[in-house]
Amino acid sequence: QFAKHRVYVLLAISMLGRMCMAFVVIGTDHGMQNSERGFEGMLRAGASIRFIEPLVAIAEEYHDKIGSSIGQRLAAELGVHWYNVDMTTEERHKAGILEEQLSRPISTDEIAYRVPSDDVREQAWIEKLISSGSGTTIVICGYVHFKPLVRKLRADGHAVDARVYLDCVPGIRDWPRKA
């Protein structure tokens, strides 16, 4: 009887631990991820904050075209884990979203476009983020994903500090336009 209750208590504690994860989500322009001094300053300041849970990782929506990112360099300097939160090309293909992702219109300073499959990518990110263990994770993503990702993490019961670093804030439009 005691062992049975102990399993339920451990399961409840495990579920509570999962629900209490902490994230600092930073929405930015991908062009700033590798060399923008102000962005680097913001990341360094954010990494130096004493969070309720210690900083354990920096996760990025990252593509090789970015080159070495500020997030990668800062994670190495601080001795915390860095990882790419985004889906690989193969994962996008298996999820049936690759073609739609590749057909997204090119964003400008004024307008950025969301496609329906962005929700699939963001859900995959959340799964990677919550499987990364306890502690605080800084999450760097493109601005088009910023508000939806923050909303979804909060809806799942996670603590989220939301920040934006941009030269200008683009309007977000759905693509294709909804009727």
PDB file of C-alpha atoms in Angstrom:
ATOM      1  CA  GLN A   1       0.000   0.000   0.000  1.00  0.00           C
ATOM      2  CA  PHE A   2       2.787   2.464   0.973  1.00  0.00           C
ATOM      3  CA  ALA A   3       4.763   1.690  -2.181  1.00  0.00           C
ATOM      4  CA  LYS A   4       1.696   2.341  -4.339  1.00  0.00           C
ATOM      5  CA  HIS A   5       1.133   5.764  -2.730  1.00  0.00           C
ATOM      6  CA  ARG A   6       4.831   6.580  -2.991  1.00  0.00           C
ATOM      7  CA  VAL A   7       4.674   6.022  -6.760  1.00  0.00           C
ATOM      8  CA  TYR A   8       1.697   8.410  -7.030  1.00  0.00           C
ATOM      9  CA  VAL A   9       3.512  11.040  -4.953  1.00  0.00           C
ATOM     10  CA  LEU A  10       6.669  10.719  -7.068  1.00  0.00           C
ATOM     11  CA  LEU A  11       4.572  10.947 -10.248  1.00  0.00           C
ATOM     12  CA  ALA A  12       2.816  14.072  -8.929  1.00  0.00           C
ATOM     13  CA  ILE A  13       6.145  15.669  -7.995  1.00  0.00           C
ATOM     14  CA  SER A  14       7.516  14.809 -11.443  1.00  0.00           C
ATOM     15  CA  MET A  15       4.475  16.356 -13.137  1.00  0.00           C
ATOM     16  CA  LEU A  16       4.718  19.455 -10.952  1.00  0.00           C
ATOM     17  CA  GLY A  17       8.400  19.794 -11.804  1.00  0.00           C
ATOM     18  CA  ARG A  18       7.542  19.690 -15.479  1.00  0.00           C
ATOM     19  CA  MET A  19       4.884  22.337 -15.015  1.00  0.00           C
ATOM     20  CA  CYS A  20       7.272  24.703 -13.217  1.00  0.00           C
ATOM     21  CA  MET A  21       9.914  25.115 -15.881  1.00  0.00           C
ATOM     22  CA  ALA A  22      11.199  28.630 -16.458  1.00  0.00           C
ATOM     23  CA  PHE A  23      11.966  30.249 -19.791  1.00  0.00           C
ATOM     24  CA  VAL A  24      13.242  33.613 -20.963  1.00  0.00           C
ATOM     25  CA  VAL A  25      11.948  33.903 -24.532  1.00  0.00           C
ATOM     26  CA  ILE A  26      13.627  36.514 -26.710  1.00  0.00           C
ATOM     27  CA  GLY A  27      12.083  37.401 -30.061  1.00  0.00           C
ATOM     28  CA  THR A  28      14.530  38.904 -32.534  1.00  0.00           C
ATOM     29  CA  ASP A  29      15.575  39.201 -36.147  1.00  0.00           C
ATOM     30  CA  HIS A  30      17.747  36.251 -37.193  1.00  0.00           C
ATOM     31  CA  GLY A  31      20.265  38.664 -38.676  1.00  0.00           C
ATOM     32  CA  MET A  32      21.095  39.815 -35.147  1.00  0.00           C
ATOM     33  CA  GLN A  33      21.866  36.366 -33.764  1.00  0.00           C
ATOM     34  CA  ASN A  34      25.513  36.261 -34.769  1.00  0.00           C
ATOM     35  CA  SER A  35      27.056  39.684 -34.267  1.00  0.00           C
ATOM     36  CA  GLU A  36      24.748  42.477 -33.060  1.00  0.00           C
ATOM     37  CA  ARG A  37      26.339  44.146 -30.001  1.00  0.00           C
ATOM     38  CA  GLY A  38      23.095  45.316 -28.421  1.00  0.00           C
ATOM     39  CA  PHE A  39      21.619  41.834 -28.718  1.00  0.00           C
ATOM     40  CA  GLU A  40      24.754  40.360 -27.171  1.00  0.00           C
ATOM     41  CA  GLY A  41      24.516  42.867 -24.313  1.00  0.00           C
ATOM     42  CA  MET A  42      20.892  41.940 -23.707  1.00  0.00           C
ATOM     43  CA  LEU A  43      21.754  38.216 -23.691  1.00  0.00           C
ATOM     44  CA  ARG A  44      24.645  38.740 -21.283  1.00  0.00           C
ATOM     45  CA  ALA A  45      22.463  40.829 -18.975  1.00  0.00           C
ATOM     46  CA  GLY A  46      19.724  38.200 -19.104  1.00  0.00           C
ATOM     47  CA  ALA A  47      22.184  35.398 -18.387  1.00  0.00           C
ATOM     48  CA  SER A  48      23.496  37.246 -15.330  1.00  0.00           C
ATOM     49  CA  ILE A  49      20.079  37.515 -13.662  1.00  0.00           C
ATOM     50  CA  ARG A  50      19.566  35.286 -10.633  1.00  0.00           C
ATOM     51  CA  PHE A  51      16.538  33.252 -11.655  1.00  0.00           C
ATOM     52  CA  ILE A  52      14.450  31.160  -9.259  1.00  0.00           C
ATOM     53  CA  GLU A  53      15.893  28.187 -11.141  1.00  0.00           C
ATOM     54  CA  PRO A  54      19.537  28.411 -12.300  1.00  0.00           C
ATOM     55  CA  LEU A  55      20.303  29.027 -15.965  1.00  0.00           C
ATOM     56  CA  VAL A  56      20.974  25.622 -17.516  1.00  0.00           C
ATOM     57  CA  ALA A  57      20.652  26.161 -21.261  1.00  0.00           C
ATOM     58  CA  ILE A  58      20.369  28.493 -24.207  1.00  0.00           C
ATOM     59  CA  ALA A  59      18.122  27.204 -26.985  1.00  0.00           C
ATOM     60  CA  GLU A  60      17.893  28.842 -30.392  1.00  0.00           C
ATOM     61  CA  GLU A  61      15.850  28.702 -33.529  1.00  0.00           C
ATOM     62  CA  TYR A  62      19.085  28.291 -35.428  1.00  0.00           C
ATOM     63  CA  HIS A  63      20.127  27.721 -39.019  1.00  0.00           C
ATOM     64  CA  ASP A  64      23.666  27.146 -40.298  1.00  0.00           C
ATOM     65  CA  LYS A  65      23.341  30.318 -42.416  1.00  0.00           C
ATOM     66  CA  ILE A  66      23.596  32.289 -39.155  1.00  0.00           C
ATOM     67  CA  GLY A  67      27.138  31.041 -38.575  1.00  0.00           C
ATOM     68  CA  SER A  68      28.477  31.034 -35.036  1.00  0.00           C
ATOM     69  CA  SER A  69      25.774  32.652 -32.917  1.00  0.00           C
ATOM     70  CA  ILE A  70      26.048  34.876 -29.876  1.00  0.00           C
ATOM     71  CA  GLY A  71      23.937  32.305 -28.011  1.00  0.00           C
ATOM     72  CA  GLN A  72      26.394  29.509 -28.830  1.00  0.00           C
ATOM     73  CA  ARG A  73      29.383  31.569 -27.732  1.00  0.00           C
ATOM     74  CA  LEU A  74      27.711  32.723 -24.512  1.00  0.00           C
ATOM     75  CA  ALA A  75      26.607  29.183 -23.613  1.00  0.00           C
ATOM     76  CA  ALA A  76      30.177  27.924 -24.062  1.00  0.00           C
ATOM     77  CA  GLU A  77      31.540  30.808 -21.998  1.00  0.00           C
ATOM     78  CA  LEU A  78      29.046  30.183 -19.168  1.00  0.00           C
ATOM     79  CA  GLY A  79      29.372  26.399 -19.311  1.00  0.00           C
ATOM     80  CA  VAL A  80      25.672  25.840 -19.995  1.00  0.00           C
ATOM     81  CA  HIS A  81      24.090  23.608 -22.624  1.00  0.00           C
ATOM     82  CA  TRP A  82      23.318  25.109 -26.058  1.00  0.00           C
ATOM     83  CA  TYR A  83      20.970  23.462 -28.508  1.00  0.00           C
ATOM     84  CA  ASN A  84      19.013  24.138 -31.670  1.00  0.00           C
ATOM     85  CA  VAL A  85      15.359  24.065 -30.753  1.00  0.00           C
ATOM     86  CA  ASP A  86      14.176  24.077 -34.376  1.00  0.00           C
ATOM     87  CA  MET A  87      13.139  21.089 -36.440  1.00  0.00           C
ATOM     88  CA  THR A  88      15.624  19.689 -38.918  1.00  0.00           C
ATOM     89  CA  THR A  89      14.768  19.561 -42.610  1.00  0.00           C
ATOM     90  CA  GLU A  90      14.134  15.826 -42.218  1.00  0.00           C
ATOM     91  CA  GLU A  91      11.814  16.389 -39.240  1.00  0.00           C
ATOM     92  CA  ARG A  92       9.866  19.006 -41.220  1.00  0.00           C
ATOM     93  CA  HIS A  93       9.590  16.585 -44.130  1.00  0.00           C
ATOM     94  CA  LYS A  94       8.329  13.768 -41.883  1.00  0.00           C
ATOM     95  CA  ALA A  95       5.808  16.161 -40.297  1.00  0.00           C
ATOM     96  CA  GLY A  96       4.539  17.088 -43.784  1.00  0.00           C
ATOM     97  CA  ILE A  97       5.328  20.794 -43.395  1.00  0.00           C
ATOM     98  CA  LEU A  98       8.534  21.232 -45.389  1.00  0.00           C
ATOM     99  CA  GLU A  99       6.912  22.439 -48.616  1.00  0.00           C
ATOM    100  CA  GLU A 100       4.765  25.014 -46.825  1.00  0.00           C
ATOM    101  CA  GLN A 101       7.720  26.259 -44.787  1.00  0.00           C
ATOM    102  CA  LEU A 102       9.791  26.695 -47.943  1.00  0.00           C
ATOM    103  CA  SER A 103       6.963  28.580 -49.692  1.00  0.00           C
ATOM    104  CA  ARG A 104       6.705  31.269 -46.999  1.00  0.00           C
ATOM    105  CA  PRO A 105       6.950  34.774 -48.525  1.00  0.00           C
ATOM    106  CA  ILE A 106      10.151  36.654 -47.709  1.00  0.00           C
ATOM    107  CA  SER A 107       9.736  38.943 -44.707  1.00  0.00           C
ATOM    108  CA  THR A 108      10.672  42.614 -44.799  1.00  0.00           C
ATOM    109  CA  ASP A 109      11.293  45.187 -42.064  1.00  0.00           C
ATOM    110  CA  GLU A 110       7.584  46.049 -42.256  1.00  0.00           C
ATOM    111  CA  ILE A 111       5.912  42.642 -42.650  1.00  0.00           C
ATOM    112  CA  ALA A 112       6.699  39.104 -41.456  1.00  0.00           C
ATOM    113  CA  TYR A 113       4.594  36.120 -42.488  1.00  0.00           C
ATOM    114  CA  ARG A 114       3.232  33.189 -40.478  1.00  0.00           C
ATOM    115  CA  VAL A 115       2.194  29.997 -42.212  1.00  0.00           C
ATOM    116  CA  PRO A 116      -0.160  27.468 -40.598  1.00  0.00           C
ATOM    117  CA  SER A 117       2.667  24.948 -40.094  1.00  0.00           C
ATOM    118  CA  ASP A 118       4.477  27.385 -37.786  1.00  0.00           C
ATOM    119  CA  ASP A 119       2.217  25.962 -35.072  1.00  0.00           C
ATOM    120  CA  VAL A 120       3.662  22.488 -35.735  1.00  0.00           C
ATOM    121  CA  ARG A 121       7.218  23.802 -35.445  1.00  0.00           C
ATOM    122  CA  GLU A 122       6.469  25.697 -32.240  1.00  0.00           C
ATOM    123  CA  GLN A 123       4.882  22.615 -30.686  1.00  0.00           C
ATOM    124  CA  ALA A 124       8.008  20.613 -31.551  1.00  0.00           C
ATOM    125  CA  TRP A 125      10.088  23.336 -29.882  1.00  0.00           C
ATOM    126  CA  ILE A 126       7.998  23.104 -26.727  1.00  0.00           C
ATOM    127  CA  GLU A 127       8.514  19.347 -26.618  1.00  0.00           C
ATOM    128  CA  LYS A 128      12.294  19.819 -26.936  1.00  0.00           C
ATOM    129  CA  LEU A 129      12.284  22.595 -24.327  1.00  0.00           C
ATOM    130  CA  ILE A 130      10.349  20.705 -21.676  1.00  0.00           C
ATOM    131  CA  SER A 131      12.383  17.543 -22.211  1.00  0.00           C
ATOM    132  CA  SER A 132      15.608  19.443 -21.548  1.00  0.00           C
ATOM    133  CA  GLY A 133      15.345  19.152 -17.761  1.00  0.00           C
ATOM    134  CA  SER A 134      14.771  21.550 -14.909  1.00  0.00           C
ATOM    135  CA  GLY A 135      16.237  25.011 -14.599  1.00  0.00           C
ATOM    136  CA  THR A 136      15.912  28.192 -16.616  1.00  0.00           C
ATOM    137  CA  THR A 137      16.402  28.168 -20.379  1.00  0.00           C
ATOM    138  CA  ILE A 138      16.923  31.249 -22.526  1.00  0.00           C
ATOM    139  CA  VAL A 139      15.053  30.697 -25.810  1.00  0.00           C
ATOM    140  CA  ILE A 140      15.985  32.782 -28.856  1.00  0.00           C
ATOM    141  CA  CYS A 141      13.525  32.765 -31.741  1.00  0.00           C
ATOM    142  CA  GLY A 142      12.467  34.831 -34.715  1.00  0.00           C
ATOM    143  CA  TYR A 143       9.905  37.492 -33.911  1.00  0.00           C
ATOM    144  CA  VAL A 144       7.217  35.757 -35.983  1.00  0.00           C
ATOM    145  CA  HIS A 145       7.244  32.915 -33.410  1.00  0.00           C
ATOM    146  CA  PHE A 146       7.680  35.068 -30.304  1.00  0.00           C
ATOM    147  CA  LYS A 147       4.086  35.771 -29.201  1.00  0.00           C
ATOM    148  CA  PRO A 148       2.695  32.328 -30.124  1.00  0.00           C
ATOM    149  CA  LEU A 149       5.567  30.538 -28.337  1.00  0.00           C
ATOM    150  CA  VAL A 150       5.190  32.655 -25.192  1.00  0.00           C
ATOM    151  CA  ARG A 151       1.417  32.106 -25.209  1.00  0.00           C
ATOM    152  CA  LYS A 152       1.762  28.323 -25.649  1.00  0.00           C
ATOM    153  CA  LEU A 153       4.405  27.935 -22.921  1.00  0.00           C
ATOM    154  CA  ARG A 154       2.312  29.965 -20.468  1.00  0.00           C
ATOM    155  CA  ALA A 155      -0.819  27.991 -21.378  1.00  0.00           C
ATOM    156  CA  ASP A 156       1.131  24.830 -20.489  1.00  0.00           C
ATOM    157  CA  GLY A 157       1.829  26.294 -17.025  1.00  0.00           C
ATOM    158  CA  HIS A 158       5.441  27.370 -17.486  1.00  0.00           C
ATOM    159  CA  ALA A 159       6.939  30.587 -16.118  1.00  0.00           C
ATOM    160  CA  VAL A 160       7.916  32.814 -19.046  1.00  0.00           C
ATOM    161  CA  ASP A 161       9.809  36.098 -19.100  1.00  0.00           C
ATOM    162  CA  ALA A 162       9.192  37.597 -22.561  1.00  0.00           C
ATOM    163  CA  ARG A 163      11.580  40.054 -24.233  1.00  0.00           C
ATOM    164  CA  VAL A 164      12.024  41.475 -27.716  1.00  0.00           C
ATOM    165  CA  TYR A 165      15.143  42.807 -29.396  1.00  0.00           C
ATOM    166  CA  LEU A 166      14.546  44.339 -32.841  1.00  0.00           C
ATOM    167  CA  ASP A 167      15.478  47.406 -34.870  1.00  0.00           C
ATOM    168  CA  CYS A 168      11.819  47.744 -35.851  1.00  0.00           C
ATOM    169  CA  VAL A 169       8.729  45.684 -35.068  1.00  0.00           C
ATOM    170  CA  PRO A 170       7.159  44.196 -38.209  1.00  0.00           C
ATOM    171  CA  GLY A 171       3.480  43.513 -38.648  1.00  0.00           C
ATOM    172  CA  ILE A 172       2.695  39.795 -38.652  1.00  0.00           C
ATOM    173  CA  ARG A 173       0.453  38.450 -41.403  1.00  0.00           C
ATOM    174  CA  ASP A 174      -0.929  34.983 -41.937  1.00  0.00           C
ATOM    175  CA  TRP A 175       0.007  33.319 -45.237  1.00  0.00           C
ATOM    176  CA  PRO A 176      -1.910  32.370 -47.175  1.00  0.00           C
ATOM    177  CA  ARG A 177      -4.385  35.007 -46.098  1.00  0.00           C
ATOM    178  CA  LYS A 178      -7.368  33.579 -44.288  1.00  0.00           C
ATOM    179  CA  ALA A 179     -10.702  34.110 -46.004  1.00  0.00           C
TER     180      ALA A 179
END
